[in-house]
Amino acid sequence: DAKTTQPPSMDCAEGRAANLPCNHSTISGNEYVYWYRQIHSQGPQYIIHGLKNNETNEMASLIITEDRKSSTLILPHATLRDTAVYYCIAPSYGGATNKLIFGTGTLLAVQP
Amino acid sequence: DTEVTQTPKHLVMGMTNKKSLKCEQHMGHRAMYWYKQKAKKPPELMFVYSYEKLSINESVPSRFSPECPNSSLLNLHLHALQPEDSALYLCASSQDLEGWDTDTQYFGPGTRLTVL
């Protein structure tokens, strides 16, 4: 896995966009960027992943820089239920299965 | 449907007990995983099963014994655990797309284990 660096915590006002940054300067050409989140005491929830192009789904958007050394997860209209730890992971695929190595993530606190 | 189920939700056991954690998925996934998560720490990989065979053991003590009876089920047998083994145990599954560059893992809600 490429090493990823995230800020330990962020605040966001309810209804505003939450922009969560991630640095992955050692990422290799075939390593995707994955985002998961974990709401307190629940299992991690898959959000989105991407390789080069920006991606959007019903939960979030993922913006990856052209050099692929960093990315930003965007929650367009944050709600209180989006308060969670957000993990940015760049797993390596060396065979049939992948290993997710979780860093410490970013604790996003959405404020009313 | 991306649901992985785990039972029980909570488990309290003594150091001499034998218990098992169960995980089930019906997404046709062929890879299944056990993770351990201590309080205020990120999840750490313990075991990976690929096509019902153990493919990764992250140097986990033998008091944890995984089993994959079929492609939908994953068990974790526990015996002679220590209080420091108290944690949230998470199960995950993925398609196990050999030769592809991406294989998304989906997690269950976890079993909260307390060892007395």
PDB file of C-alpha atoms in Angstrom:
ATOM      1  CA  ASP A   1       0.000   0.000   0.000  1.00  0.00           C
ATOM      2  CA  ALA A   2       1.136   3.515  -0.726  1.00  0.00           C
ATOM      3  CA  LYS A   3       1.414   5.626   2.412  1.00  0.00           C
ATOM      4  CA  THR A   4      -1.428   8.098   2.817  1.00  0.00           C
ATOM      5  CA  THR A   5      -1.511  11.202   5.000  1.00  0.00           C
ATOM      6  CA  GLN A   6      -4.703  12.808   6.283  1.00  0.00           C
ATOM      7  CA  PRO A   7      -5.419  15.570   8.796  1.00  0.00           C
ATOM      8  CA  PRO A   8      -6.480  14.061  12.128  1.00  0.00           C
ATOM      9  CA  SER A   9      -9.678  16.073  12.398  1.00  0.00           C
ATOM     10  CA  MET A  10     -11.913  18.543  10.576  1.00  0.00           C
ATOM     11  CA  ASP A  11     -15.115  20.423  11.314  1.00  0.00           C
ATOM     12  CA  CYS A  12     -17.880  21.204   8.864  1.00  0.00           C
ATOM     13  CA  ALA A  13     -21.160  23.077   9.240  1.00  0.00           C
ATOM     14  CA  GLU A  14     -24.299  21.109   8.496  1.00  0.00           C
ATOM     15  CA  GLY A  15     -25.499  21.697   4.937  1.00  0.00           C
ATOM     16  CA  ARG A  16     -22.099  22.865   3.719  1.00  0.00           C
ATOM     17  CA  ALA A  17     -19.687  20.875   1.584  1.00  0.00           C
ATOM     18  CA  ALA A  18     -17.070  18.846   3.435  1.00  0.00           C
ATOM     19  CA  ASN A  19     -13.741  18.591   1.618  1.00  0.00           C
ATOM     20  CA  LEU A  20     -11.433  15.939   3.038  1.00  0.00           C
ATOM     21  CA  PRO A  21      -7.861  15.939   1.713  1.00  0.00           C
ATOM     22  CA  CYS A  22      -5.471  13.024   1.373  1.00  0.00           C
ATOM     23  CA  ASN A  23      -1.839  12.964   0.313  1.00  0.00           C
ATOM     24  CA  HIS A  24      -0.480   9.842  -1.377  1.00  0.00           C
ATOM     25  CA  SER A  25       2.728  11.021  -2.987  1.00  0.00           C
ATOM     26  CA  THR A  26       4.220   7.502  -3.279  1.00  0.00           C
ATOM     27  CA  ILE A  27       1.252   6.025  -5.116  1.00  0.00           C
ATOM     28  CA  SER A  28       2.136   3.881  -8.106  1.00  0.00           C
ATOM     29  CA  GLY A  29       0.463   3.856 -11.482  1.00  0.00           C
ATOM     30  CA  ASN A  30      -1.882   0.945 -10.849  1.00  0.00           C
ATOM     31  CA  GLU A  31      -2.919   1.787  -7.286  1.00  0.00           C
ATOM     32  CA  TYR A  32      -6.428   3.036  -6.822  1.00  0.00           C
ATOM     33  CA  VAL A  33      -7.451   5.503  -4.134  1.00  0.00           C
ATOM     34  CA  TYR A  34     -10.223   4.194  -1.900  1.00  0.00           C
ATOM     35  CA  TRP A  35     -12.291   6.048   0.668  1.00  0.00           C
ATOM     36  CA  TYR A  36     -14.114   4.392   3.536  1.00  0.00           C
ATOM     37  CA  ARG A  37     -15.793   5.892   6.550  1.00  0.00           C
ATOM     38  CA  GLN A  38     -16.560   4.482   9.966  1.00  0.00           C
ATOM     39  CA  ILE A  39     -19.348   5.838  12.074  1.00  0.00           C
ATOM     40  CA  HIS A  40     -18.801   5.255  15.773  1.00  0.00           C
ATOM     41  CA  SER A  41     -18.802   1.539  16.692  1.00  0.00           C
ATOM     42  CA  GLN A  42     -19.979   0.438  13.236  1.00  0.00           C
ATOM     43  CA  GLY A  43     -18.136  -1.379  10.463  1.00  0.00           C
ATOM     44  CA  PRO A  44     -16.287   0.658   7.814  1.00  0.00           C
ATOM     45  CA  GLN A  45     -18.512   1.735   4.948  1.00  0.00           C
ATOM     46  CA  TYR A  46     -17.215   1.894   1.386  1.00  0.00           C
ATOM     47  CA  ILE A  47     -17.700   5.345  -0.141  1.00  0.00           C
ATOM     48  CA  ILE A  48     -15.906   5.633  -3.477  1.00  0.00           C
ATOM     49  CA  HIS A  49     -12.706   4.799  -5.323  1.00  0.00           C
ATOM     50  CA  GLY A  50     -10.823   6.071  -8.372  1.00  0.00           C
ATOM     51  CA  LEU A  51      -7.627   5.734 -10.374  1.00  0.00           C
ATOM     52  CA  LYS A  52      -7.073   8.846 -12.480  1.00  0.00           C
ATOM     53  CA  ASN A  53     -10.355  10.453 -13.335  1.00  0.00           C
ATOM     54  CA  ASN A  54     -12.676  12.231 -10.978  1.00  0.00           C
ATOM     55  CA  GLU A  55     -15.495  10.037  -9.749  1.00  0.00           C
ATOM     56  CA  THR A  56     -18.968  10.748  -8.397  1.00  0.00           C
ATOM     57  CA  ASN A  57     -21.611   8.539  -6.868  1.00  0.00           C
ATOM     58  CA  GLU A  58     -24.676   9.035  -4.702  1.00  0.00           C
ATOM     59  CA  MET A  59     -22.570   9.501  -1.590  1.00  0.00           C
ATOM     60  CA  ALA A  60     -19.635  11.667  -2.626  1.00  0.00           C
ATOM     61  CA  SER A  61     -17.246  12.956  -5.257  1.00  0.00           C
ATOM     62  CA  LEU A  62     -13.577  12.102  -5.526  1.00  0.00           C
ATOM     63  CA  ILE A  63     -11.162  14.561  -7.071  1.00  0.00           C
ATOM     64  CA  ILE A  64      -7.705  13.192  -7.916  1.00  0.00           C
ATOM     65  CA  THR A  65      -4.921  15.561  -8.951  1.00  0.00           C
ATOM     66  CA  GLU A  66      -3.351  15.064 -12.342  1.00  0.00           C
ATOM     67  CA  ASP A  67      -0.073  13.841 -10.829  1.00  0.00           C
ATOM     68  CA  ARG A  68      -2.115  11.491  -8.570  1.00  0.00           C
ATOM     69  CA  LYS A  69      -0.177  12.569  -5.505  1.00  0.00           C
ATOM     70  CA  SER A  70      -3.248  13.793  -3.661  1.00  0.00           C
ATOM     71  CA  SER A  71      -7.003  13.559  -3.686  1.00  0.00           C
ATOM     72  CA  THR A  72     -10.032  15.176  -2.079  1.00  0.00           C
ATOM     73  CA  LEU A  73     -13.247  13.533  -0.993  1.00  0.00           C
ATOM     74  CA  ILE A  74     -16.207  15.876  -1.237  1.00  0.00           C
ATOM     75  CA  LEU A  75     -19.466  15.415   0.631  1.00  0.00           C
ATOM     76  CA  PRO A  76     -21.597  18.043  -1.116  1.00  0.00           C
ATOM     77  CA  HIS A  77     -24.129  18.727   1.643  1.00  0.00           C
ATOM     78  CA  ALA A  78     -22.884  17.372   4.962  1.00  0.00           C
ATOM     79  CA  THR A  79     -25.416  16.210   7.537  1.00  0.00           C
ATOM     80  CA  LEU A  80     -24.991  15.266  11.188  1.00  0.00           C
ATOM     81  CA  ARG A  81     -25.067  11.609  10.120  1.00  0.00           C
ATOM     82  CA  ASP A  82     -21.850  12.180   8.146  1.00  0.00           C
ATOM     83  CA  THR A  83     -19.904  12.581  11.395  1.00  0.00           C
ATOM     84  CA  ALA A  84     -17.393   9.730  11.193  1.00  0.00           C
ATOM     85  CA  VAL A  85     -13.744   8.795  10.732  1.00  0.00           C
ATOM     86  CA  TYR A  86     -12.867   8.924   7.025  1.00  0.00           C
ATOM     87  CA  TYR A  87     -10.067   6.688   5.761  1.00  0.00           C
ATOM     88  CA  CYS A  88      -8.126   7.232   2.551  1.00  0.00           C
ATOM     89  CA  ILE A  89      -6.378   4.042   1.407  1.00  0.00           C
ATOM     90  CA  ALA A  90      -4.281   3.142  -1.622  1.00  0.00           C
ATOM     91  CA  PRO A  91      -4.144  -0.686  -1.568  1.00  0.00           C
ATOM     92  CA  SER A  92      -1.599  -2.687  -3.508  1.00  0.00           C
ATOM     93  CA  TYR A  93      -2.773  -5.601  -5.606  1.00  0.00           C
ATOM     94  CA  GLY A  94      -0.209  -8.356  -5.633  1.00  0.00           C
ATOM     95  CA  GLY A  95      -2.246 -11.311  -6.698  1.00  0.00           C
ATOM     96  CA  ALA A  96      -5.791 -12.414  -6.176  1.00  0.00           C
ATOM     97  CA  THR A  97      -6.586 -10.514  -3.037  1.00  0.00           C
ATOM     98  CA  ASN A  98      -5.847  -7.099  -1.720  1.00  0.00           C
ATOM     99  CA  LYS A  99      -4.894  -5.928   1.740  1.00  0.00           C
ATOM    100  CA  LEU A 100      -6.393  -2.770   3.102  1.00  0.00           C
ATOM    101  CA  ILE A 101      -4.023  -1.028   5.479  1.00  0.00           C
ATOM    102  CA  PHE A 102      -5.951   1.601   7.396  1.00  0.00           C
ATOM    103  CA  GLY A 103      -4.203   4.734   8.597  1.00  0.00           C
ATOM    104  CA  THR A 104      -5.515   6.878  11.405  1.00  0.00           C
ATOM    105  CA  GLY A 105      -7.975   8.703   9.146  1.00  0.00           C
ATOM    106  CA  THR A 106      -9.731  12.056   9.551  1.00  0.00           C
ATOM    107  CA  LEU A 107     -12.421  12.525  12.171  1.00  0.00           C
ATOM    108  CA  LEU A 108     -15.029  14.721  10.509  1.00  0.00           C
ATOM    109  CA  ALA A 109     -17.343  16.455  12.950  1.00  0.00           C
ATOM    110  CA  VAL A 110     -20.414  17.980  11.332  1.00  0.00           C
ATOM    111  CA  GLN A 111     -21.723  20.807  13.478  1.00  0.00           C
ATOM    112  CA  PRO A 112     -25.401  21.857  13.617  1.00  0.00           C
TER     113      PRO A 112
ATOM    114  CA  ASP B   1     -27.132  -5.681  -2.040  1.00  0.00           C
ATOM    115  CA  THR B   2     -23.768  -5.227  -0.322  1.00  0.00           C
ATOM    116  CA  GLU B   3     -24.638  -6.741   3.039  1.00  0.00           C
ATOM    117  CA  VAL B   4     -22.272  -8.675   5.245  1.00  0.00           C
ATOM    118  CA  THR B   5     -23.829  -9.984   8.436  1.00  0.00           C
ATOM    119  CA  GLN B   6     -22.042 -10.885  11.661  1.00  0.00           C
ATOM    120  CA  THR B   7     -23.234 -12.688  14.762  1.00  0.00           C
ATOM    121  CA  PRO B   8     -23.303 -12.162  17.625  1.00  0.00           C
ATOM    122  CA  LYS B   9     -23.258  -8.367  17.910  1.00  0.00           C
ATOM    123  CA  HIS B  10     -21.797  -8.553  21.393  1.00  0.00           C
ATOM    124  CA  LEU B  11     -19.930 -11.345  23.159  1.00  0.00           C
ATOM    125  CA  VAL B  12     -18.556 -11.571  26.681  1.00  0.00           C
ATOM    126  CA  MET B  13     -16.344 -14.536  27.466  1.00  0.00           C
ATOM    127  CA  GLY B  14     -13.966 -15.751  30.110  1.00  0.00           C
ATOM    128  CA  MET B  15     -10.367 -16.646  29.448  1.00  0.00           C
ATOM    129  CA  THR B  16     -11.117 -20.379  29.571  1.00  0.00           C
ATOM    130  CA  ASN B  17     -14.138 -20.287  27.278  1.00  0.00           C
ATOM    131  CA  LYS B  18     -14.406 -21.413  23.678  1.00  0.00           C
ATOM    132  CA  LYS B  19     -16.605 -19.313  21.423  1.00  0.00           C
ATOM    133  CA  SER B  20     -17.060 -18.607  17.732  1.00  0.00           C
ATOM    134  CA  LEU B  21     -17.801 -15.528  15.664  1.00  0.00           C
ATOM    135  CA  LYS B  22     -19.772 -15.932  12.469  1.00  0.00           C
ATOM    136  CA  CYS B  23     -19.838 -13.959   9.249  1.00  0.00           C
ATOM    137  CA  GLU B  24     -22.064 -14.458   6.206  1.00  0.00           C
ATOM    138  CA  GLN B  25     -22.428 -12.856   2.792  1.00  0.00           C
ATOM    139  CA  HIS B  26     -24.638 -13.696  -0.170  1.00  0.00           C
ATOM    140  CA  MET B  27     -23.042 -11.479  -2.786  1.00  0.00           C
ATOM    141  CA  GLY B  28     -21.158 -14.304  -4.470  1.00  0.00           C
ATOM    142  CA  HIS B  29     -17.881 -12.926  -3.185  1.00  0.00           C
ATOM    143  CA  ARG B  30     -14.931 -15.344  -3.120  1.00  0.00           C
ATOM    144  CA  ALA B  31     -12.631 -13.500  -0.717  1.00  0.00           C
ATOM    145  CA  MET B  32     -13.414 -13.016   2.960  1.00  0.00           C
ATOM    146  CA  TYR B  33     -11.464 -11.209   5.644  1.00  0.00           C
ATOM    147  CA  TRP B  34     -11.177 -10.866   9.417  1.00  0.00           C
ATOM    148  CA  TYR B  35     -10.023  -7.575  10.921  1.00  0.00           C
ATOM    149  CA  LYS B  36      -9.463  -6.604  14.538  1.00  0.00           C
ATOM    150  CA  GLN B  37     -10.065  -3.083  15.794  1.00  0.00           C
ATOM    151  CA  LYS B  38      -9.011  -1.891  19.234  1.00  0.00           C
ATOM    152  CA  ALA B  39     -10.637   1.181  20.744  1.00  0.00           C
ATOM    153  CA  LYS B  40      -9.655   4.436  19.032  1.00  0.00           C
ATOM    154  CA  LYS B  41      -7.413   2.583  16.564  1.00  0.00           C
ATOM    155  CA  PRO B  42      -7.898   1.727  12.876  1.00  0.00           C
ATOM    156  CA  PRO B  43      -8.835  -1.815  11.793  1.00  0.00           C
ATOM    157  CA  GLU B  44      -5.964  -4.271  11.397  1.00  0.00           C
ATOM    158  CA  LEU B  45      -6.056  -7.253   9.054  1.00  0.00           C
ATOM    159  CA  MET B  46      -5.907 -10.703  10.664  1.00  0.00           C
ATOM    160  CA  PHE B  47      -6.786 -13.296   8.009  1.00  0.00           C
ATOM    161  CA  VAL B  48      -7.750 -13.511   4.340  1.00  0.00           C
ATOM    162  CA  TYR B  49      -9.542 -16.401   2.663  1.00  0.00           C
ATOM    163  CA  SER B  50      -9.530 -16.674  -1.102  1.00  0.00           C
ATOM    164  CA  TYR B  51     -11.757 -19.302  -2.711  1.00  0.00           C
ATOM    165  CA  GLU B  52     -12.209 -20.931   0.710  1.00  0.00           C
ATOM    166  CA  LYS B  53      -8.474 -21.307   1.287  1.00  0.00           C
ATOM    167  CA  LEU B  54      -6.464 -19.333   3.802  1.00  0.00           C
ATOM    168  CA  SER B  55      -4.219 -17.030   1.802  1.00  0.00           C
ATOM    169  CA  ILE B  56      -3.008 -14.543   4.419  1.00  0.00           C
ATOM    170  CA  ASN B  57      -2.378 -14.951   8.139  1.00  0.00           C
ATOM    171  CA  GLU B  58      -0.938 -11.773   9.605  1.00  0.00           C
ATOM    172  CA  SER B  59       0.981 -13.607  12.339  1.00  0.00           C
ATOM    173  CA  VAL B  60      -2.124 -13.949  14.473  1.00  0.00           C
ATOM    174  CA  PRO B  61      -1.786 -15.994  17.718  1.00  0.00           C
ATOM    175  CA  SER B  62      -3.104 -19.551  17.513  1.00  0.00           C
ATOM    176  CA  ARG B  63      -5.838 -18.824  20.060  1.00  0.00           C
ATOM    177  CA  PHE B  64      -7.632 -17.325  17.030  1.00  0.00           C
ATOM    178  CA  SER B  65      -8.576 -20.024  14.527  1.00  0.00           C
ATOM    179  CA  PRO B  66     -10.343 -19.057  11.288  1.00  0.00           C
ATOM    180  CA  GLU B  67     -12.516 -21.386   9.252  1.00  0.00           C
ATOM    181  CA  CYS B  68     -14.241 -20.977   5.895  1.00  0.00           C
ATOM    182  CA  PRO B  69     -16.808 -23.820   5.553  1.00  0.00           C
ATOM    183  CA  ASN B  70     -18.068 -22.533   2.197  1.00  0.00           C
ATOM    184  CA  SER B  71     -17.853 -19.457   0.022  1.00  0.00           C
ATOM    185  CA  SER B  72     -20.606 -17.647   1.949  1.00  0.00           C
ATOM    186  CA  LEU B  73     -19.518 -18.330   5.516  1.00  0.00           C
ATOM    187  CA  LEU B  74     -16.533 -17.364   7.608  1.00  0.00           C
ATOM    188  CA  ASN B  75     -15.984 -18.305  11.238  1.00  0.00           C
ATOM    189  CA  LEU B  76     -13.472 -17.203  13.815  1.00  0.00           C
ATOM    190  CA  HIS B  77     -13.003 -19.711  16.642  1.00  0.00           C
ATOM    191  CA  LEU B  78     -11.767 -18.277  19.905  1.00  0.00           C
ATOM    192  CA  HIS B  79     -10.075 -20.206  22.698  1.00  0.00           C
ATOM    193  CA  ALA B  80      -8.096 -19.171  25.766  1.00  0.00           C
ATOM    194  CA  LEU B  81      -8.250 -15.492  24.927  1.00  0.00           C
ATOM    195  CA  GLN B  82      -6.670 -12.769  27.006  1.00  0.00           C
ATOM    196  CA  PRO B  83      -8.296  -9.537  28.203  1.00  0.00           C
ATOM    197  CA  GLU B  84      -6.159  -7.610  25.699  1.00  0.00           C
ATOM    198  CA  ASP B  85      -7.995  -9.449  22.911  1.00  0.00           C
ATOM    199  CA  SER B  86     -11.089  -7.416  23.715  1.00  0.00           C
ATOM    200  CA  ALA B  87     -11.903  -5.506  20.538  1.00  0.00           C
ATOM    201  CA  LEU B  88     -14.329  -5.057  17.667  1.00  0.00           C
ATOM    202  CA  TYR B  89     -13.925  -7.938  15.206  1.00  0.00           C
ATOM    203  CA  LEU B  90     -14.863  -7.049  11.664  1.00  0.00           C
ATOM    204  CA  CYS B  91     -15.587  -9.305   8.743  1.00  0.00           C
ATOM    205  CA  ALA B  92     -15.370  -8.172   5.119  1.00  0.00           C
ATOM    206  CA  SER B  93     -15.812  -9.718   1.704  1.00  0.00           C
ATOM    207  CA  SER B  94     -14.854  -8.901  -1.873  1.00  0.00           C
ATOM    208  CA  GLN B  95     -15.220 -10.391  -5.318  1.00  0.00           C
ATOM    209  CA  ASP B  96     -11.542 -11.418  -5.427  1.00  0.00           C
ATOM    210  CA  LEU B  97     -11.061 -10.322  -9.012  1.00  0.00           C
ATOM    211  CA  GLU B  98      -7.812 -12.033  -9.937  1.00  0.00           C
ATOM    212  CA  GLY B  99      -5.886 -10.132 -12.525  1.00  0.00           C
ATOM    213  CA  TRP B 100      -7.884  -6.930 -12.023  1.00  0.00           C
ATOM    214  CA  ASP B 101      -6.550  -3.809 -10.377  1.00  0.00           C
ATOM    215  CA  THR B 102      -9.416  -3.158  -8.025  1.00  0.00           C
ATOM    216  CA  ASP B 103     -11.449  -5.297  -5.652  1.00  0.00           C
ATOM    217  CA  THR B 104     -13.751  -3.453  -3.268  1.00  0.00           C
ATOM    218  CA  GLN B 105     -14.189  -4.825   0.238  1.00  0.00           C
ATOM    219  CA  TYR B 106     -17.529  -4.580   2.026  1.00  0.00           C
ATOM    220  CA  PHE B 107     -17.631  -4.765   5.798  1.00  0.00           C
ATOM    221  CA  GLY B 108     -20.046  -6.182   8.314  1.00  0.00           C
ATOM    222  CA  PRO B 109     -21.145  -4.329  11.464  1.00  0.00           C
ATOM    223  CA  GLY B 110     -18.678  -6.204  13.662  1.00  0.00           C
ATOM    224  CA  THR B 111     -18.803  -8.230  16.869  1.00  0.00           C
ATOM    225  CA  ARG B 112     -17.868  -6.394  20.045  1.00  0.00           C
ATOM    226  CA  LEU B 113     -15.869  -8.901  22.099  1.00  0.00           C
ATOM    227  CA  THR B 114     -15.076  -8.496  25.788  1.00  0.00           C
ATOM    228  CA  VAL B 115     -12.736 -10.970  27.471  1.00  0.00           C
ATOM    229  CA  LEU B 116     -12.935 -11.064  31.247  1.00  0.00           C
TER     230      LEU B 116
END
